[in-house]
Structures are given as C-alpha cells and as structure tokens.
Amino acid sequence: MASEQPSVLLVEDEPAQREVLAYNLEADGFAVTRAENGEEALLLVDEAAPDIILLDWMLPNVSGIEVCRQLKTRASTRGVPIIMISARSEEVDRVRGLETGADDYVVKPYSVIELMARVRAQLRRTRPSTVGERLEYEDILLDSETHRVTRDGNLLKLGPTEFRLLSTFMEKPGRVWSREQLLDRVWGRDIYVDTRTVDVHIGRLRKALCQHGGQDPLRTVRGAGYALG
C-alpha cells in the first residue's frame, strides 16, 4: 500500500454500521480493512499494522477493550492510534477506554462527519503526509498535497518511490527504519520486493537530495537500517 493512501482497520461486528463507515472512509481516500471480531483484528494487525484503528468496544470473543490493551503493550503497534467506538456513554467507561490506551473515544450513535474529522486529527499527529500536511526538516520542505519537494528553495526531482521514502523519513526524523519496515511502509506487504531494492532507492534519494549541493541528510546505521538526521 502506497503511503499516500492511509490505511484503516475497521473493527465492528454490526454489518450495517461497518459498511456505512467503510463506504465513507473509502470515499475519503482511505484503504479500509474490515474485521468482525477481536481475534480477527489482532490477526490482521499482525499481518500489516494500519495507520489507524477504529475499534468497537462490544465485540464477540475478544472485547475491543482487550484488543486495545494488547496492541498498546506491543512495541510494534503502540504508536498506532486507536479510536474506541462504544455505546457506553458513562464517564467511567470513557475513562476506562482512554486509560487502556485508546487515543480517542466516540459514543454511539455518532456523526460520521465528526468521526472522520477525528480520524484525520489523529493522522495529522502520527502520519501527517497522509492528510496533505507539509513536512519540514532543516532546509528540506515536502508538500504531500502538491507532491513537491524543495531544499534550500531549490525544487528537487524525485521519483514516486523516493518521494514516499522521504515522506516516511520526514514524519519521524531521527528514527532508524530497517529495510523490512521501509518495505512494509513504502511498498506494502502485498508486493514482493527484495530488500536490496531499498538500498537502490535510498541511493537515488540521496542523489536527488544533494542535486543542488548540501550534505547528505540520510544516515546509514550499520546492521539496523536508515534514518534522517
């Protein structure tokens, strides 16, 4: 899945609500994966962590609150924002949901428009390039809406893969990304690409970033991967 299209895991056991929400998310440019229960949700997250999770509290087998607890205790999924959706409207329930790790809490019946706004608000915090935000790092400016990258005022020529790589790096400067993590984020798990391909595109990105001069901002971490800064 290309990084421009944010991915959502929608966990809802009521078919009508699940399809209405999925329809609205897809119409707004999201890639939606559906789950009907907590066990299925955990399996899907193991296969490919989404950019955000919409999680119903009352689920068969494994409750939404337990799914949330498990995901927030894992290092690999701790940073994935979770919006808890529940018919439980009491303050004690909201507090429990948030204390379990949910990043937001929405009470049924909800406004789809408001829920979409909450989804975008969470993504602005965790994946800003997916919602058209401009990213800045030192003298590099990336505009994800216009697909333009400049460095020190000079327009850079980047291919689509190099653009997605740079978006990933600029969302979390300093973070070290392994080749496997970059494959998942930039190419997607449903596409087979050899890890050496990552090195090739990193080389192209470095060349593009330095085409008008300046030091290479990318850092190779031996045995670990790559980082920006």
PDB file of C-alpha atoms in Angstrom:
ATOM      1  CA  MET A   1       0.000   0.000   0.000  1.00  0.00           C
ATOM      2  CA  ALA A   2       1.481   3.342  -1.029  1.00  0.00           C
ATOM      3  CA  SER A   3       1.991   5.703   1.831  1.00  0.00           C
ATOM      4  CA  GLU A   4      -0.160   8.452   0.267  1.00  0.00           C
ATOM      5  CA  GLN A   5      -3.281   6.379   0.945  1.00  0.00           C
ATOM      6  CA  PRO A   6      -3.742   5.977   4.714  1.00  0.00           C
ATOM      7  CA  SER A   7      -4.826   2.534   5.886  1.00  0.00           C
ATOM      8  CA  VAL A   8      -7.611   1.968   8.404  1.00  0.00           C
ATOM      9  CA  LEU A   9      -8.525  -1.182  10.277  1.00  0.00           C
ATOM     10  CA  LEU A  10     -12.259  -1.027  10.983  1.00  0.00           C
ATOM     11  CA  VAL A  11     -13.326  -3.425  13.746  1.00  0.00           C
ATOM     12  CA  GLU A  12     -17.121  -3.561  14.028  1.00  0.00           C
ATOM     13  CA  ASP A  13     -19.381  -6.607  14.427  1.00  0.00           C
ATOM     14  CA  GLU A  14     -22.580  -4.935  13.209  1.00  0.00           C
ATOM     15  CA  PRO A  15     -22.576  -5.326   9.391  1.00  0.00           C
ATOM     16  CA  ALA A  16     -24.704  -2.249   8.625  1.00  0.00           C
ATOM     17  CA  GLN A  17     -22.569   0.123  10.701  1.00  0.00           C
ATOM     18  CA  ARG A  18     -19.385  -1.464   9.404  1.00  0.00           C
ATOM     19  CA  GLU A  19     -20.342  -0.991   5.762  1.00  0.00           C
ATOM     20  CA  VAL A  20     -21.625   2.570   6.155  1.00  0.00           C
ATOM     21  CA  LEU A  21     -18.436   3.650   7.860  1.00  0.00           C
ATOM     22  CA  ALA A  22     -16.239   1.725   5.404  1.00  0.00           C
ATOM     23  CA  TYR A  23     -18.051   3.390   2.496  1.00  0.00           C
ATOM     24  CA  ASN A  24     -17.403   6.862   3.899  1.00  0.00           C
ATOM     25  CA  LEU A  25     -13.760   6.108   4.676  1.00  0.00           C
ATOM     26  CA  GLU A  26     -13.104   4.746   1.193  1.00  0.00           C
ATOM     27  CA  ALA A  27     -14.866   7.715  -0.386  1.00  0.00           C
ATOM     28  CA  ASP A  28     -12.488   9.958   1.556  1.00  0.00           C
ATOM     29  CA  GLY A  29      -9.426   8.170   0.198  1.00  0.00           C
ATOM     30  CA  PHE A  30      -8.712   5.621   2.925  1.00  0.00           C
ATOM     31  CA  ALA A  31      -7.768   1.988   2.335  1.00  0.00           C
ATOM     32  CA  VAL A  32     -10.096   0.044   4.621  1.00  0.00           C
ATOM     33  CA  THR A  33      -9.564  -3.417   6.092  1.00  0.00           C
ATOM     34  CA  ARG A  34     -12.580  -4.875   7.902  1.00  0.00           C
ATOM     35  CA  ALA A  35     -12.684  -7.124  10.959  1.00  0.00           C
ATOM     36  CA  GLU A  36     -15.813  -8.590  12.598  1.00  0.00           C
ATOM     37  CA  ASN A  37     -14.334  -9.549  15.963  1.00  0.00           C
ATOM     38  CA  GLY A  38     -11.367  -9.009  18.229  1.00  0.00           C
ATOM     39  CA  GLU A  39      -9.490 -12.177  17.281  1.00  0.00           C
ATOM     40  CA  GLU A  40      -9.642 -11.305  13.598  1.00  0.00           C
ATOM     41  CA  ALA A  41      -8.483  -7.755  14.359  1.00  0.00           C
ATOM     42  CA  LEU A  42      -5.380  -8.993  16.192  1.00  0.00           C
ATOM     43  CA  LEU A  43      -4.510 -11.347  13.330  1.00  0.00           C
ATOM     44  CA  LEU A  44      -4.881  -8.580  10.737  1.00  0.00           C
ATOM     45  CA  VAL A  45      -2.681  -6.219  12.735  1.00  0.00           C
ATOM     46  CA  ASP A  46      -0.015  -8.938  12.904  1.00  0.00           C
ATOM     47  CA  GLU A  47      -0.116  -9.189   9.109  1.00  0.00           C
ATOM     48  CA  ALA A  48       0.175  -5.433   8.483  1.00  0.00           C
ATOM     49  CA  ALA A  49      -0.139  -2.667  11.051  1.00  0.00           C
ATOM     50  CA  PRO A  50      -2.592   0.002   9.794  1.00  0.00           C
ATOM     51  CA  ASP A  51      -2.151   3.747  10.121  1.00  0.00           C
ATOM     52  CA  ILE A  52      -5.172   3.961  12.434  1.00  0.00           C
ATOM     53  CA  ILE A  53      -7.717   1.610  14.042  1.00  0.00           C
ATOM     54  CA  LEU A  54     -11.431   2.233  14.606  1.00  0.00           C
ATOM     55  CA  LEU A  55     -12.368  -0.218  17.326  1.00  0.00           C
ATOM     56  CA  ASP A  56     -15.802  -1.116  18.666  1.00  0.00           C
ATOM     57  CA  TRP A  57     -15.840  -1.912  22.387  1.00  0.00           C
ATOM     58  CA  MET A  58     -18.538  -4.635  22.352  1.00  0.00           C
ATOM     59  CA  LEU A  59     -17.111  -7.417  20.194  1.00  0.00           C
ATOM     60  CA  PRO A  60     -17.615 -11.198  20.272  1.00  0.00           C
ATOM     61  CA  ASN A  61     -14.817 -13.434  21.595  1.00  0.00           C
ATOM     62  CA  VAL A  62     -12.227 -10.778  22.433  1.00  0.00           C
ATOM     63  CA  SER A  63     -13.605  -7.395  23.509  1.00  0.00           C
ATOM     64  CA  GLY A  64     -12.438  -4.147  21.972  1.00  0.00           C
ATOM     65  CA  ILE A  65     -11.008  -3.026  25.299  1.00  0.00           C
ATOM     66  CA  GLU A  66      -8.836  -6.183  25.414  1.00  0.00           C
ATOM     67  CA  VAL A  67      -7.729  -5.692  21.797  1.00  0.00           C
ATOM     68  CA  CYS A  68      -6.741  -2.131  22.676  1.00  0.00           C
ATOM     69  CA  ARG A  69      -4.837  -3.281  25.755  1.00  0.00           C
ATOM     70  CA  GLN A  70      -2.885  -5.896  23.817  1.00  0.00           C
ATOM     71  CA  LEU A  71      -1.972  -3.564  20.960  1.00  0.00           C
ATOM     72  CA  LYS A  72      -0.811  -0.802  23.288  1.00  0.00           C
ATOM     73  CA  THR A  73       1.507  -3.191  25.149  1.00  0.00           C
ATOM     74  CA  ARG A  74       3.291  -4.249  21.950  1.00  0.00           C
ATOM     75  CA  ALA A  75       6.234  -2.132  20.843  1.00  0.00           C
ATOM     76  CA  SER A  76       5.337  -2.697  17.179  1.00  0.00           C
ATOM     77  CA  THR A  77       1.775  -1.340  17.487  1.00  0.00           C
ATOM     78  CA  ARG A  78       1.986   1.003  20.479  1.00  0.00           C
ATOM     79  CA  GLY A  79       2.168   4.048  18.219  1.00  0.00           C
ATOM     80  CA  VAL A  80      -0.866   3.142  16.073  1.00  0.00           C
ATOM     81  CA  PRO A  81      -3.714   5.477  17.079  1.00  0.00           C
ATOM     82  CA  ILE A  82      -6.919   3.768  18.228  1.00  0.00           C
ATOM     83  CA  ILE A  83     -10.315   5.436  18.240  1.00  0.00           C
ATOM     84  CA  MET A  84     -12.644   3.486  20.525  1.00  0.00           C
ATOM     85  CA  ILE A  85     -16.288   3.428  19.414  1.00  0.00           C
ATOM     86  CA  SER A  86     -18.867   2.427  22.018  1.00  0.00           C
ATOM     87  CA  ALA A  87     -22.482   2.699  23.085  1.00  0.00           C
ATOM     88  CA  ARG A  88     -21.150   3.092  26.632  1.00  0.00           C
ATOM     89  CA  SER A  89     -21.537   6.790  27.381  1.00  0.00           C
ATOM     90  CA  GLU A  90     -20.841   6.945  31.111  1.00  0.00           C
ATOM     91  CA  GLU A  91     -17.810   8.888  32.259  1.00  0.00           C
ATOM     92  CA  VAL A  92     -16.353   5.800  33.923  1.00  0.00           C
ATOM     93  CA  ASP A  93     -16.451   3.958  30.577  1.00  0.00           C
ATOM     94  CA  ARG A  94     -14.747   6.820  28.726  1.00  0.00           C
ATOM     95  CA  VAL A  95     -12.050   6.937  31.388  1.00  0.00           C
ATOM     96  CA  ARG A  96     -11.530   3.173  31.213  1.00  0.00           C
ATOM     97  CA  GLY A  97     -11.217   3.264  27.437  1.00  0.00           C
ATOM     98  CA  LEU A  98      -8.697   6.088  27.488  1.00  0.00           C
ATOM     99  CA  GLU A  99      -6.706   4.607  30.357  1.00  0.00           C
ATOM    100  CA  THR A 100      -6.481   1.313  28.478  1.00  0.00           C
ATOM    101  CA  GLY A 101      -4.680   3.208  25.710  1.00  0.00           C
ATOM    102  CA  ALA A 102      -7.331   4.485  23.302  1.00  0.00           C
ATOM    103  CA  ASP A 103      -6.304   7.787  21.731  1.00  0.00           C
ATOM    104  CA  ASP A 104      -9.896   8.950  21.350  1.00  0.00           C
ATOM    105  CA  TYR A 105     -13.354   7.790  22.421  1.00  0.00           C
ATOM    106  CA  VAL A 106     -16.541   8.197  20.363  1.00  0.00           C
ATOM    107  CA  VAL A 107     -20.020   7.369  21.681  1.00  0.00           C
ATOM    108  CA  LYS A 108     -22.726   5.738  19.548  1.00  0.00           C
ATOM    109  CA  PRO A 109     -24.761   6.984  17.844  1.00  0.00           C
ATOM    110  CA  TYR A 110     -22.091   9.203  16.322  1.00  0.00           C
ATOM    111  CA  SER A 111     -21.865  11.684  13.477  1.00  0.00           C
ATOM    112  CA  VAL A 112     -19.905  10.153  10.598  1.00  0.00           C
ATOM    113  CA  ILE A 113     -18.641  13.631   9.686  1.00  0.00           C
ATOM    114  CA  GLU A 114     -17.318  14.187  13.201  1.00  0.00           C
ATOM    115  CA  LEU A 115     -15.738  10.719  13.316  1.00  0.00           C
ATOM    116  CA  MET A 116     -13.953  11.374  10.017  1.00  0.00           C
ATOM    117  CA  ALA A 117     -12.635  14.635  11.433  1.00  0.00           C
ATOM    118  CA  ARG A 118     -11.323  12.770  14.484  1.00  0.00           C
ATOM    119  CA  VAL A 119      -9.622  10.222  12.210  1.00  0.00           C
ATOM    120  CA  ARG A 120      -7.874  12.991  10.274  1.00  0.00           C
ATOM    121  CA  ALA A 121      -6.863  14.719  13.519  1.00  0.00           C
ATOM    122  CA  GLN A 122      -5.143  11.548  14.742  1.00  0.00           C
ATOM    123  CA  LEU A 123      -3.381  11.071  11.402  1.00  0.00           C
ATOM    124  CA  ARG A 124      -2.139  14.665  11.427  1.00  0.00           C
ATOM    125  CA  ARG A 125      -0.342  13.719  14.624  1.00  0.00           C
ATOM    126  CA  THR A 126       1.071  10.341  13.552  1.00  0.00           C
ATOM    127  CA  ARG A 127       1.136  10.289   9.708  1.00  0.00           C
ATOM    128  CA  PRO A 128       0.943  13.932   8.586  1.00  0.00           C
ATOM    129  CA  SER A 129       1.888  13.218   4.968  1.00  0.00           C
ATOM    130  CA  THR A 130      -1.255  11.091   4.504  1.00  0.00           C
ATOM    131  CA  VAL A 131      -3.578  14.043   5.099  1.00  0.00           C
ATOM    132  CA  GLY A 132      -1.851  16.604   2.914  1.00  0.00           C
ATOM    133  CA  GLU A 133       0.343  18.205   5.565  1.00  0.00           C
ATOM    134  CA  ARG A 134       3.621  19.975   4.754  1.00  0.00           C
ATOM    135  CA  LEU A 135       6.681  18.441   6.392  1.00  0.00           C
ATOM    136  CA  GLU A 136       9.879  20.311   7.179  1.00  0.00           C
ATOM    137  CA  TYR A 137      13.321  19.121   8.211  1.00  0.00           C
ATOM    138  CA  GLU A 138      16.141  21.666   8.283  1.00  0.00           C
ATOM    139  CA  ASP A 139      16.219  23.122   4.729  1.00  0.00           C
ATOM    140  CA  ILE A 140      14.003  20.385   3.204  1.00  0.00           C
ATOM    141  CA  LEU A 141      10.309  21.110   2.621  1.00  0.00           C
ATOM    142  CA  LEU A 142       7.919  18.389   1.455  1.00  0.00           C
ATOM    143  CA  ASP A 143       4.381  19.248   0.374  1.00  0.00           C
ATOM    144  CA  SER A 144       2.427  15.995   0.209  1.00  0.00           C
ATOM    145  CA  GLU A 145      -0.595  17.649  -1.401  1.00  0.00           C
ATOM    146  CA  THR A 146       1.280  19.071  -4.409  1.00  0.00           C
ATOM    147  CA  HIS A 147       3.978  16.362  -4.416  1.00  0.00           C
ATOM    148  CA  ARG A 148       6.719  18.981  -4.428  1.00  0.00           C
ATOM    149  CA  VAL A 149       9.998  18.819  -2.529  1.00  0.00           C
ATOM    150  CA  THR A 150      12.396  21.710  -2.188  1.00  0.00           C
ATOM    151  CA  ARG A 151      15.751  22.025  -0.466  1.00  0.00           C
ATOM    152  CA  ASP A 152      17.056  25.471   0.367  1.00  0.00           C
ATOM    153  CA  GLY A 153      14.450  26.823  -2.053  1.00  0.00           C
ATOM    154  CA  ASN A 154      15.531  24.595  -4.950  1.00  0.00           C
ATOM    155  CA  LEU A 155      12.970  22.229  -6.458  1.00  0.00           C
ATOM    156  CA  LEU A 156      14.090  18.592  -6.310  1.00  0.00           C
ATOM    157  CA  LYS A 157      13.239  15.933  -8.871  1.00  0.00           C
ATOM    158  CA  LEU A 158      12.119  12.773  -7.069  1.00  0.00           C
ATOM    159  CA  GLY A 159      10.517   9.628  -8.378  1.00  0.00           C
ATOM    160  CA  PRO A 160       7.322   8.389  -6.667  1.00  0.00           C
ATOM    161  CA  THR A 161       9.149   5.757  -4.596  1.00  0.00           C
ATOM    162  CA  GLU A 162      11.791   8.245  -3.474  1.00  0.00           C
ATOM    163  CA  PHE A 163       9.020  10.679  -2.542  1.00  0.00           C
ATOM    164  CA  ARG A 164       7.331   8.041  -0.354  1.00  0.00           C
ATOM    165  CA  LEU A 165      10.649   7.158   1.256  1.00  0.00           C
ATOM    166  CA  LEU A 166      11.358  10.803   2.067  1.00  0.00           C
ATOM    167  CA  SER A 167       7.823  11.242   3.455  1.00  0.00           C
ATOM    168  CA  THR A 168       8.419   8.304   5.787  1.00  0.00           C
ATOM    169  CA  PHE A 169      11.749   9.669   6.996  1.00  0.00           C
ATOM    170  CA  MET A 170      10.416  13.216   7.468  1.00  0.00           C
ATOM    171  CA  GLU A 171       7.463  12.079   9.549  1.00  0.00           C
ATOM    172  CA  LYS A 172       9.869  10.805  12.217  1.00  0.00           C
ATOM    173  CA  PRO A 173      13.317  12.425  11.885  1.00  0.00           C
ATOM    174  CA  GLY A 174      15.974  10.534  13.775  1.00  0.00           C
ATOM    175  CA  ARG A 175      14.084   7.235  13.810  1.00  0.00           C
ATOM    176  CA  VAL A 176      16.015   4.296  12.405  1.00  0.00           C
ATOM    177  CA  TRP A 177      13.974   2.331   9.858  1.00  0.00           C
ATOM    178  CA  SER A 178      15.002  -1.207   8.960  1.00  0.00           C
ATOM    179  CA  ARG A 179      14.824  -2.320   5.336  1.00  0.00           C
ATOM    180  CA  GLU A 180      11.870  -4.561   6.192  1.00  0.00           C
ATOM    181  CA  GLN A 181       9.988  -1.675   7.836  1.00  0.00           C
ATOM    182  CA  LEU A 182      10.594   0.531   4.807  1.00  0.00           C
ATOM    183  CA  LEU A 183       9.345  -2.238   2.514  1.00  0.00           C
ATOM    184  CA  ASP A 184       6.134  -2.507   4.541  1.00  0.00           C
ATOM    185  CA  ARG A 185       5.584   1.256   4.705  1.00  0.00           C
ATOM    186  CA  VAL A 186       6.582   2.258   1.160  1.00  0.00           C
ATOM    187  CA  TRP A 187       5.895  -0.786  -0.999  1.00  0.00           C
ATOM    188  CA  GLY A 188       3.328  -2.672   1.088  1.00  0.00           C
ATOM    189  CA  ARG A 189       3.338  -6.263   2.318  1.00  0.00           C
ATOM    190  CA  ASP A 190       1.238  -7.500  -0.598  1.00  0.00           C
ATOM    191  CA  ILE A 191       4.049  -6.702  -3.071  1.00  0.00           C
ATOM    192  CA  TYR A 192       7.223  -8.773  -3.163  1.00  0.00           C
ATOM    193  CA  VAL A 193      10.329  -6.597  -3.336  1.00  0.00           C
ATOM    194  CA  ASP A 194      13.821  -7.708  -2.401  1.00  0.00           C
ATOM    195  CA  THR A 195      15.370  -5.789   0.492  1.00  0.00           C
ATOM    196  CA  ARG A 196      18.278  -4.824  -1.778  1.00  0.00           C
ATOM    197  CA  THR A 197      15.787  -2.736  -3.760  1.00  0.00           C
ATOM    198  CA  VAL A 198      15.537  -0.478  -0.706  1.00  0.00           C
ATOM    199  CA  ASP A 199      19.269   0.240  -0.934  1.00  0.00           C
ATOM    200  CA  VAL A 200      18.916   1.156  -4.608  1.00  0.00           C
ATOM    201  CA  HIS A 201      16.134   3.656  -3.939  1.00  0.00           C
ATOM    202  CA  ILE A 202      17.938   5.075  -0.902  1.00  0.00           C
ATOM    203  CA  GLY A 203      20.871   5.750  -3.218  1.00  0.00           C
ATOM    204  CA  ARG A 204      18.577   7.529  -5.672  1.00  0.00           C
ATOM    205  CA  LEU A 205      17.023   9.557  -2.866  1.00  0.00           C
ATOM    206  CA  ARG A 206      20.449  10.626  -1.621  1.00  0.00           C
ATOM    207  CA  LYS A 207      21.436  11.727  -5.112  1.00  0.00           C
ATOM    208  CA  ALA A 208      18.197  13.706  -5.509  1.00  0.00           C
ATOM    209  CA  LEU A 209      18.578  15.416  -2.131  1.00  0.00           C
ATOM    210  CA  CYS A 210      22.082  16.566  -2.995  1.00  0.00           C
ATOM    211  CA  GLN A 211      21.464  17.521  -6.637  1.00  0.00           C
ATOM    212  CA  HIS A 212      21.851  21.232  -5.794  1.00  0.00           C
ATOM    213  CA  GLY A 213      24.585  20.729  -3.209  1.00  0.00           C
ATOM    214  CA  GLY A 214      24.469  20.341   0.544  1.00  0.00           C
ATOM    215  CA  GLN A 215      25.379  17.459   2.807  1.00  0.00           C
ATOM    216  CA  ASP A 216      23.625  14.087   2.644  1.00  0.00           C
ATOM    217  CA  PRO A 217      20.965  14.215   5.418  1.00  0.00           C
ATOM    218  CA  LEU A 218      20.403  10.439   5.395  1.00  0.00           C
ATOM    219  CA  ARG A 219      22.293   8.272   7.845  1.00  0.00           C
ATOM    220  CA  THR A 220      23.143   4.598   7.395  1.00  0.00           C
ATOM    221  CA  VAL A 221      23.052   2.660  10.654  1.00  0.00           C
ATOM    222  CA  ARG A 222      25.125  -0.473  10.201  1.00  0.00           C
ATOM    223  CA  GLY A 223      23.103  -3.600  10.876  1.00  0.00           C
ATOM    224  CA  ALA A 224      19.929  -1.606  11.541  1.00  0.00           C
ATOM    225  CA  GLY A 225      18.825   0.475   8.550  1.00  0.00           C
ATOM    226  CA  TYR A 226      18.483   4.135   7.643  1.00  0.00           C
ATOM    227  CA  ALA A 227      17.479   7.381   9.321  1.00  0.00           C
ATOM    228  CA  LEU A 228      17.037  11.053   8.508  1.00  0.00           C
ATOM    229  CA  GLY A 229      19.412  13.061  10.666  1.00  0.00           C
TER     230      GLY A 229
END
